[in-house]
Coordinates of C-alpha atoms in Angstrom, one line a residue:
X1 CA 93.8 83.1 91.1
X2 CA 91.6 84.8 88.4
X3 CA 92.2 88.5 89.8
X4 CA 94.9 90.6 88.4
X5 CA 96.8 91.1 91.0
X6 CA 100.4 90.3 90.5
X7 CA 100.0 86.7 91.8
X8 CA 99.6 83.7 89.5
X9 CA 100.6 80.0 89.4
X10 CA 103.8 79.5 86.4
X11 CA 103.7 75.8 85.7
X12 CA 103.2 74.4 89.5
X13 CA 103.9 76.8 91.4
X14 CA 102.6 80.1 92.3
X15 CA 104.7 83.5 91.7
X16 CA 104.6 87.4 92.7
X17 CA 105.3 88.7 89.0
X18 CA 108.4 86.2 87.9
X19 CA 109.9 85.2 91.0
X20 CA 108.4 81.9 93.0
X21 CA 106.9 82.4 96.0
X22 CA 108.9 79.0 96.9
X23 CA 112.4 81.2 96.1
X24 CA 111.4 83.9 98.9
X25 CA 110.2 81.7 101.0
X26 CA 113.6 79.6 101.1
X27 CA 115.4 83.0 101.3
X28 CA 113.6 85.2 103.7
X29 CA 111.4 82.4 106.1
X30 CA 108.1 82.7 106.4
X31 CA 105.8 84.4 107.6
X32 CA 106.6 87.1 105.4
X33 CA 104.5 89.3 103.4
X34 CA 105.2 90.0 99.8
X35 CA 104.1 93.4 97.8
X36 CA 103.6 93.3 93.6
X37 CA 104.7 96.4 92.4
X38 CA 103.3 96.0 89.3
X39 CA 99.5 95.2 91.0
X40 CA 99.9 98.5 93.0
X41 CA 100.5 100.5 90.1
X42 CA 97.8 99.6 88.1
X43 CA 95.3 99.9 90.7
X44 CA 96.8 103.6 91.0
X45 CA 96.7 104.1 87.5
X46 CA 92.7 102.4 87.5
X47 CA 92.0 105.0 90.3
X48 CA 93.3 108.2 88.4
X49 CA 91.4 107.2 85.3
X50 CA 87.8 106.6 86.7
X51 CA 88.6 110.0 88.0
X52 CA 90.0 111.8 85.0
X53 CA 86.8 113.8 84.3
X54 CA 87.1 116.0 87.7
X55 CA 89.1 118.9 86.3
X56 CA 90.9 119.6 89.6
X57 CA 92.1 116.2 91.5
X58 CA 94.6 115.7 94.4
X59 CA 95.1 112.1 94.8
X60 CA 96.8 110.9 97.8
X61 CA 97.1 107.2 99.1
X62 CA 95.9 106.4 103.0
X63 CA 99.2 105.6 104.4
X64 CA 97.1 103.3 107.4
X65 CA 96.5 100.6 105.0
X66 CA 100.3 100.3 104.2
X67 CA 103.2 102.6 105.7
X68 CA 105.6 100.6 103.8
X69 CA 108.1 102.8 102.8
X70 CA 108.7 101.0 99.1
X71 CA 105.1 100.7 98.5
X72 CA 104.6 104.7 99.4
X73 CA 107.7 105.2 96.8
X74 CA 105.7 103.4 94.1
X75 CA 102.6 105.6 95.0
X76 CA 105.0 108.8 94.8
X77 CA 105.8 107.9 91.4
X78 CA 102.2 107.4 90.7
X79 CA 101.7 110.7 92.0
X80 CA 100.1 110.3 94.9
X81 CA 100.0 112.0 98.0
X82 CA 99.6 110.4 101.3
X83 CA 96.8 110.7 104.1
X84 CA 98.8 110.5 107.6
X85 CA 97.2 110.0 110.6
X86 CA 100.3 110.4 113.2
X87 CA 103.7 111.9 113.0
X88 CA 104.8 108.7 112.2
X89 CA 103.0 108.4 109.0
X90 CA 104.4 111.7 108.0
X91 CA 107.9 110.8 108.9
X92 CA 107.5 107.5 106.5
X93 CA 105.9 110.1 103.6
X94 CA 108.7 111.9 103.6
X95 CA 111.2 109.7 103.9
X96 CA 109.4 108.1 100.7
X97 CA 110.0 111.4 98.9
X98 CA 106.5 112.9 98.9
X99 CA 106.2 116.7 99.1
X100 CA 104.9 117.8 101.9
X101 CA 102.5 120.1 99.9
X102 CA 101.0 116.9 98.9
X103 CA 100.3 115.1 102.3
X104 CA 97.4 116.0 104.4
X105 CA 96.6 114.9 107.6
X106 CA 93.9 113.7 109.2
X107 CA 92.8 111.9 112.4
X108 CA 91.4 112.2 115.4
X109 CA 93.6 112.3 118.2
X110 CA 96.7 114.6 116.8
X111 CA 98.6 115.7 119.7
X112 CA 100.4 119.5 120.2
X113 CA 103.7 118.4 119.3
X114 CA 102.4 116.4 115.9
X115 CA 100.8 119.6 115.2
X116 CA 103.8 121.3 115.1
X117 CA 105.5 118.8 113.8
X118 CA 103.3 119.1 110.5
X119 CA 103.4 122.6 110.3
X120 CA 107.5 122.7 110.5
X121 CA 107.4 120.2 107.8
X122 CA 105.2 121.9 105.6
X123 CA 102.5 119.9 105.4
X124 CA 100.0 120.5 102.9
X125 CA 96.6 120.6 104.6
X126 CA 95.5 119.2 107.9
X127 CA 92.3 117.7 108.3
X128 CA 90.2 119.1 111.8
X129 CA 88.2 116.9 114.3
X130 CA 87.0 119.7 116.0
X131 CA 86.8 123.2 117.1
X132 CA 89.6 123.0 120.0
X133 CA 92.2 121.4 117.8
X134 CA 91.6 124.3 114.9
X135 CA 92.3 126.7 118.1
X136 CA 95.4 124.5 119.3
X137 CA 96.9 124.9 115.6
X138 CA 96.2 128.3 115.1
X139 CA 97.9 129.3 118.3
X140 CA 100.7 126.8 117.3
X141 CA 101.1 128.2 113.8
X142 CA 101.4 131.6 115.6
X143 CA 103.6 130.3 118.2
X144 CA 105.9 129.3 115.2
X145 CA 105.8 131.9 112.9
X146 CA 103.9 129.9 110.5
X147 CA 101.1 129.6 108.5
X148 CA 98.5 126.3 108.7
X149 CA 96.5 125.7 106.2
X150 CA 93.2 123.5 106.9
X151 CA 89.7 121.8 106.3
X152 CA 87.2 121.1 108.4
X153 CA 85.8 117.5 108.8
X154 CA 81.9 117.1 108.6
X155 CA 80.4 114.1 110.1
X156 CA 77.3 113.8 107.8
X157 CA 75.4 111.5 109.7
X158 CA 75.3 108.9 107.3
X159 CA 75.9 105.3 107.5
X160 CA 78.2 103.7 104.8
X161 CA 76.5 99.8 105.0
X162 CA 80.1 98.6 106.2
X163 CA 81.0 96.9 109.1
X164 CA 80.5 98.8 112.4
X165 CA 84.2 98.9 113.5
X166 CA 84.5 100.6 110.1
X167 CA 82.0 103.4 109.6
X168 CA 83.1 106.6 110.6
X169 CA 80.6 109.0 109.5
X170 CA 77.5 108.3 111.8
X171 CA 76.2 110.3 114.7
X172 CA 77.6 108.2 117.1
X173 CA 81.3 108.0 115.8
X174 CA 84.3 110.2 117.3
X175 CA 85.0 111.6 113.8
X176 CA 84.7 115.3 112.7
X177 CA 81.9 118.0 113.7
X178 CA 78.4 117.0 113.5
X179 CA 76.8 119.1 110.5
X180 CA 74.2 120.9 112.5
X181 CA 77.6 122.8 114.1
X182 CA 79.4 123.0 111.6
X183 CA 78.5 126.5 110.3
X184 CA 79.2 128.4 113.8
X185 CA 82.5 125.9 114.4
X186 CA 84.0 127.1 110.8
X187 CA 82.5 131.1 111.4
X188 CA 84.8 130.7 114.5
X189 CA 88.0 128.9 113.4
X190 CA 88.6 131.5 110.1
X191 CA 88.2 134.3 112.2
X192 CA 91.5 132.9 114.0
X193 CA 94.9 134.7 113.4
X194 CA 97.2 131.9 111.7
X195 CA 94.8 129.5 110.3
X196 CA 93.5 130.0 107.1
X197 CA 90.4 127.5 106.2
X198 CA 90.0 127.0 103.0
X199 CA 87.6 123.9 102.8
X200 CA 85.3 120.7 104.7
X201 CA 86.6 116.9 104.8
X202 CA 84.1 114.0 105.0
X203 CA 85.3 110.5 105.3
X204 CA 82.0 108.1 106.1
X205 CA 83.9 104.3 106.4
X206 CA 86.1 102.3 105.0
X207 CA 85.7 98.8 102.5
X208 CA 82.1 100.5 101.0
X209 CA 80.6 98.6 98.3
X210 CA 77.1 100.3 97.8
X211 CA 77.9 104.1 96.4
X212 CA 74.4 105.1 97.5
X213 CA 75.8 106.3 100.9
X214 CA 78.9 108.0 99.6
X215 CA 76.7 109.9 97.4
X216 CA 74.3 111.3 100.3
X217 CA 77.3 112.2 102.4
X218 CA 78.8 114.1 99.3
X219 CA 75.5 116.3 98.8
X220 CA 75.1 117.0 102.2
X221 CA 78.8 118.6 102.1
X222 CA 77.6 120.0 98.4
X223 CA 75.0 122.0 100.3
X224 CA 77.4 123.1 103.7
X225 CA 79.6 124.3 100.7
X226 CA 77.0 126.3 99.1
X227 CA 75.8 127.9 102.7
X228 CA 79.6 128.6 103.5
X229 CA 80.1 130.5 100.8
X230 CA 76.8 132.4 101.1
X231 CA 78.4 133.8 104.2
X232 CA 81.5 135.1 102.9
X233 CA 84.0 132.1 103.0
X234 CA 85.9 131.1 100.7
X235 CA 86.2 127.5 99.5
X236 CA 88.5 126.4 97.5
X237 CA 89.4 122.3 98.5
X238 CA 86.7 119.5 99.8
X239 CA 88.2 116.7 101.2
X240 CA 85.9 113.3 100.0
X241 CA 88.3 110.7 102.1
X242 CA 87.9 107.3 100.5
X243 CA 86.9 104.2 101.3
X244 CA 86.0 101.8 97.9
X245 CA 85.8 98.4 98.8
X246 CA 87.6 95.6 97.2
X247 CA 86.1 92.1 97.4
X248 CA 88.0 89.5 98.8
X249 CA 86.3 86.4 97.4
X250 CA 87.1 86.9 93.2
X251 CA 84.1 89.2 93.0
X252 CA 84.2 92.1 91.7
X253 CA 86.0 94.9 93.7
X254 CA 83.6 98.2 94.0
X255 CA 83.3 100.0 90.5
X256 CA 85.5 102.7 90.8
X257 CA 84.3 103.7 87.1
X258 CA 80.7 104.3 88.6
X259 CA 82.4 106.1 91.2
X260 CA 84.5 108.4 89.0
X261 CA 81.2 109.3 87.4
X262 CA 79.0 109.6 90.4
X263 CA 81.9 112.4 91.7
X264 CA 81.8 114.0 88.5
X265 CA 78.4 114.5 88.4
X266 CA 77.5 115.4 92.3
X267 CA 80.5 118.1 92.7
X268 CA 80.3 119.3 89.0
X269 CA 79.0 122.9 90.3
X270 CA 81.4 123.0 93.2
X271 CA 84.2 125.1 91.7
X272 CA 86.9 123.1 94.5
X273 CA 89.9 121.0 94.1
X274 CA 88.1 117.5 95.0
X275 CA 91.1 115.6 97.3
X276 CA 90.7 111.8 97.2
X277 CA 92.5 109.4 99.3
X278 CA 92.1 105.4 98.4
X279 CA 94.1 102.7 100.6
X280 CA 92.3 99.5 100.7
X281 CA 91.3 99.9 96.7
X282 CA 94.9 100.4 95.6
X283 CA 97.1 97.9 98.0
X284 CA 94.5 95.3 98.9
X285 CA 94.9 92.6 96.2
X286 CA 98.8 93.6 96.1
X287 CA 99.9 91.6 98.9
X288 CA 100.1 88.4 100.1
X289 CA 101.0 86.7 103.5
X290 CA 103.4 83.8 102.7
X291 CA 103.3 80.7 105.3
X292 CA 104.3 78.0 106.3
X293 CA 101.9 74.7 107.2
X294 CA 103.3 73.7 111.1
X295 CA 100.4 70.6 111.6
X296 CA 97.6 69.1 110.0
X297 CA 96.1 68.0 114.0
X298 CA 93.4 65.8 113.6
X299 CA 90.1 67.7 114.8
X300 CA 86.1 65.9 115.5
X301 CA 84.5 68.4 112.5
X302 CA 87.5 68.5 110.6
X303 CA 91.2 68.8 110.7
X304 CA 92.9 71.6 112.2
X305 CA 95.5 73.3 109.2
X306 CA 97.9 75.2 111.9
X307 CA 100.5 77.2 110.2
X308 CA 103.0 80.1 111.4
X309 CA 101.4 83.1 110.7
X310 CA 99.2 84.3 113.4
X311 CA 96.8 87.1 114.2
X312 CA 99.8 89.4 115.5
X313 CA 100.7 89.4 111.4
X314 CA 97.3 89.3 110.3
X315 CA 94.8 90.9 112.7
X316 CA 91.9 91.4 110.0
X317 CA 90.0 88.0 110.2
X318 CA 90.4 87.7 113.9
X319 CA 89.5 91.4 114.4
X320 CA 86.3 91.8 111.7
X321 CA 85.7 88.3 110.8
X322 CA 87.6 89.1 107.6
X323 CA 88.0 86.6 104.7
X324 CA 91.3 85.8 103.2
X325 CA 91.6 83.0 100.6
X326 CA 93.9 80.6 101.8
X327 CA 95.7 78.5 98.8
X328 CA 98.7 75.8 98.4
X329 CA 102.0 77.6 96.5
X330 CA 102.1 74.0 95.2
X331 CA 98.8 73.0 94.8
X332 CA 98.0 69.2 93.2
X333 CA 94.5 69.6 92.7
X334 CA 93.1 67.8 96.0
X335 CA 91.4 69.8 98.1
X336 CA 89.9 69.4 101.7
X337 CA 87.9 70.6 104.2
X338 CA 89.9 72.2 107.1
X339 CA 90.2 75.0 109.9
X340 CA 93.0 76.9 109.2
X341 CA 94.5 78.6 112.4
X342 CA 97.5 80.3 113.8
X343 CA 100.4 79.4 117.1
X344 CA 99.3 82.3 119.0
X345 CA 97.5 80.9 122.1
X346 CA 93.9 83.0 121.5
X347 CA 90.9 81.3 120.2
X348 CA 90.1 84.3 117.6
X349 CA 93.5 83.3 115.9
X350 CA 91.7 81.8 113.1
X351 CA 91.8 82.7 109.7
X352 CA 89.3 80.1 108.0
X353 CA 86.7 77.9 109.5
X354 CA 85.5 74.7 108.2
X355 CA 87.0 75.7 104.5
X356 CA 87.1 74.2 101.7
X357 CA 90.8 74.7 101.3
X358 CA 93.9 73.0 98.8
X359 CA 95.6 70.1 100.3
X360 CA 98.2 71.0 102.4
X361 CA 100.5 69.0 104.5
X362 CA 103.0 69.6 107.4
X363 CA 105.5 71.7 105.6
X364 CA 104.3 73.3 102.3
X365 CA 103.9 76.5 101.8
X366 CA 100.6 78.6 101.4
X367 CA 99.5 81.8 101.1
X368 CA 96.9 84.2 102.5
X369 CA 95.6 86.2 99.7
X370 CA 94.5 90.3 99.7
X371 CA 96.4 91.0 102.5
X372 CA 98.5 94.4 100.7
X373 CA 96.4 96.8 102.7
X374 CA 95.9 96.6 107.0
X375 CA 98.2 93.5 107.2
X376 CA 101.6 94.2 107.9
X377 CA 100.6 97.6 109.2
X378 CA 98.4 96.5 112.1
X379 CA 100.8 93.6 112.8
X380 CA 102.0 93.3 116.5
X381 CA 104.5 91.0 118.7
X382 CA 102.0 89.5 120.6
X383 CA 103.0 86.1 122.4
X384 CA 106.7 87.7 121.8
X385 CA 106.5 86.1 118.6
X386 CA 108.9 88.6 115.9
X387 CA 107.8 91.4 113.8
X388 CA 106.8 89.7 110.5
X389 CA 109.3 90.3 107.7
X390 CA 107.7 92.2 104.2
X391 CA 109.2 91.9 100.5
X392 CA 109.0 94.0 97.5
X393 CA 108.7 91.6 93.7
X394 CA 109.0 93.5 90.3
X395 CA 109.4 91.2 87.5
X396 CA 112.4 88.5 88.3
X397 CA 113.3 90.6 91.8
X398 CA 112.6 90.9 95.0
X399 CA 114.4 92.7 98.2
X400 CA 113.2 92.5 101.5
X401 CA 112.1 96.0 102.3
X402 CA 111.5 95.6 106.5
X403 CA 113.0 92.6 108.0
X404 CA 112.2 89.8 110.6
X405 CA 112.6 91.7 114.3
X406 CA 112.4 89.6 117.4
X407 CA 110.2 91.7 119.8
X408 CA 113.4 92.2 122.1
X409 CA 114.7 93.9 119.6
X410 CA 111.7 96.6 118.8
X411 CA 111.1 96.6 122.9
X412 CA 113.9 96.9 125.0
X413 CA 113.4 96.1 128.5
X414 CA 114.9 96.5 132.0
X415 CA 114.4 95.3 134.8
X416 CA 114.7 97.6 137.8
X417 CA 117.5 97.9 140.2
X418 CA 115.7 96.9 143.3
X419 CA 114.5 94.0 141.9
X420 CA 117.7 93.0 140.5
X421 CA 118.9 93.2 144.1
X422 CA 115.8 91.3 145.4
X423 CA 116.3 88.4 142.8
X424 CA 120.4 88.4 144.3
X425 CA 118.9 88.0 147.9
X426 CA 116.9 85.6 146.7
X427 CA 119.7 83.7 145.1
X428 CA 122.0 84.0 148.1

């Protein structure tokens, strides 16, 4: 594994930091997914520096790509911030020790009571997807004797070259205010008692390589600044989202030096506090999926590699056609080609096809690579199988930070009383 990212092989077999990935695996199970510390704070540490030359810069990490509550602790201590998109983001932020001054949340589909669940906490700005929701707060914040402080999201209208179920800032997508409106929308809202706007968000997609697109988006919200202000408002906080790609094949991840500089240069009249908000760039390449091989099955292209991690724990690959790099924790040096697929009974549970893999047989463990951000947090129970487990490595320890849970356990069910009374009939 040539990337830095916390994960190399120590003799024969591969470790997160110092500890085998053998060692977890014989004392947690599998599938489990395991977190370098280390990996996530120099990514955070990378981030902040390509950014260094914006003189005022909030920083806060997209809690979606991994609600973890020990990865959100290392980001606190990297001081970050966190991007929430539900109450339950914000309850993990804070039980992570963020400030609330330092969270800000976005998303489209907040209800009343999150609402006033932010502004009870404190929260430090909250992102708006349209004009009703900025009328629902403000009336809210009233309701409450509070204040709420927050930005207005701008859909530019431009296209961010990702994939489709991950661009967000075209005409067509549910997100923000289309820029044509958003003059008269933010006239409106900061004329409302107990809302005070002080700024636009833009957040255009998510895994963007090319920086061409960012950079139209940001001078389209350069100009909406500068026609804001010519009527009176005052701006003091523009919200550029994130979205820098990693790549998942040993390339090279997007230049987040280039985009430090092309920031820099685009806002340098602006006179704002620029907020930021990576996910994928800082936890991608920090976690790995750790698994188990069940069956090598004989198959008429090539053999099928089934092992016990499924698309319930990963969803990427069978969602977006993602690529993880599948290797051996013990690898020999033989490789072969293979399909390597999952036990949940869907034929989109895939996670390589026709791959030129290590050899593995029934038994050994592997790993899925560049799984740290949108794996364990999109996991599910499908097929009742149980809520993957997740561990924490720095240097020669690990803890398990979120356990195995059987589905029964995170769902509790009943059965009704009438049909309890049916199934005794039936039995009588």
């Amino acid at each position: 594994m040539s990337r830095d990212t916390g994960f190399a092989l120590r003799g024969e077999v591969l470790h997160a930091e110092g500890v085998p990935l053998s060692r977890i695996a014989q004392g947690v199970g599998t599938p489990t997914y395991v977190y370098s510390a280390s990996s996530l704070r120099a990514a955070a540490r990378r981030f902040r520096a390509a950014l260094s030359p914006i003189p005022r810069l909030s920083l806060a990490f997209a809690v979606k790509a991994n609600p973890s509550l020990a990865v959100l602790s290392v980001l606190r201590d990297e001081r970050f911030g966190a991007d929430i998109v539900s109450g339950g983001e914000l309850t993990a932020a804070l039980a992570a020790g963020m400030d609330a001054s330092s969270i800000v949340y976005s998303g489209v589909g907040k209800t009343p009571e999150e609402l006033a669940q932010a502004l009870r906490a404190g929260v430090g700005h909250i992102n708006l997807e349209g004009e009703h929701e900025g009328e629902v707060l403000a009336a809210t914040a009233v309701r409450l004797g509070l204040g709420a402080t927050a930005l207005l999201r701008i859909n530019p209208n431009v296209d961010a070259g990702t994939h489709a179920k991950i661009t967000t800032g075209t005409s067509d997508s549910k997100f923000g205010v289309p820029l044509a409106d958003a003059i008269g929308i933010y006239d409106r809202l900061a004329r409302r008692r107990g809302l005070t706007l002080h700024g636009i968000a833009v957040h255009i997609g998510s895994q963007i390589m090319d920086l061409a697109p960012l950079e139209a988006a940001y001078r389209r919200i350069g100009e909406l600044v500068a026609a804001l202000r010519a009527r009176g408002h005052r701006i003091t906080h523009v919200d550029l989202g994130g979205g820098l790609g990693v790549d998942y094949r040993d390339g090279p991840d997007g230049d987040v030096a280039a985009y430090g500089a092309m920031v820099a240069r685009v806002t340098q009249d602006w006179d704002v506090t620029l907020m930021v908000e990576p996910g994928r760039y800082i936890a991608a390449h920090a976690g790995v999926l750790l698994t188990r091989v069940l069956w090598v099955k004989p198959g008429e292209e090539c053999p099928f590699v089934v092992i016990d991690a499924g698309m319930n724990d990963l969803a990427r690959p069978a969602l977006y056609d993602a690529w993880h790099e599948f290797a051996a924790v013990t690898p020999n040096g033989a490789t072969m080609q293979a399909h390597v697929v999952g036990p949940v009974c869907e034929s989109s549970d895939r996670f390589a096809k026709a791959r030129l893999i290590d050899r593995v047989r029934e038994g050994d463990l592997a790993i899925l690579r560049d799984v740290g951000a949108y794996g364990a947090s999109m996991a599910s129970c499908y097929n009742s199988r149980a809520l993957v487990a997740e561990v924490m490595v720095e240097g020669d320890r690990y803890a398990v930070i979120a356990p195995r849970i059987d589905a029964a356990a995170i769902r509790p069910q009943v059965v009704p009383d009438w049909l309890e009374a049916h199934a005794l009939d039936h039995a009588a």
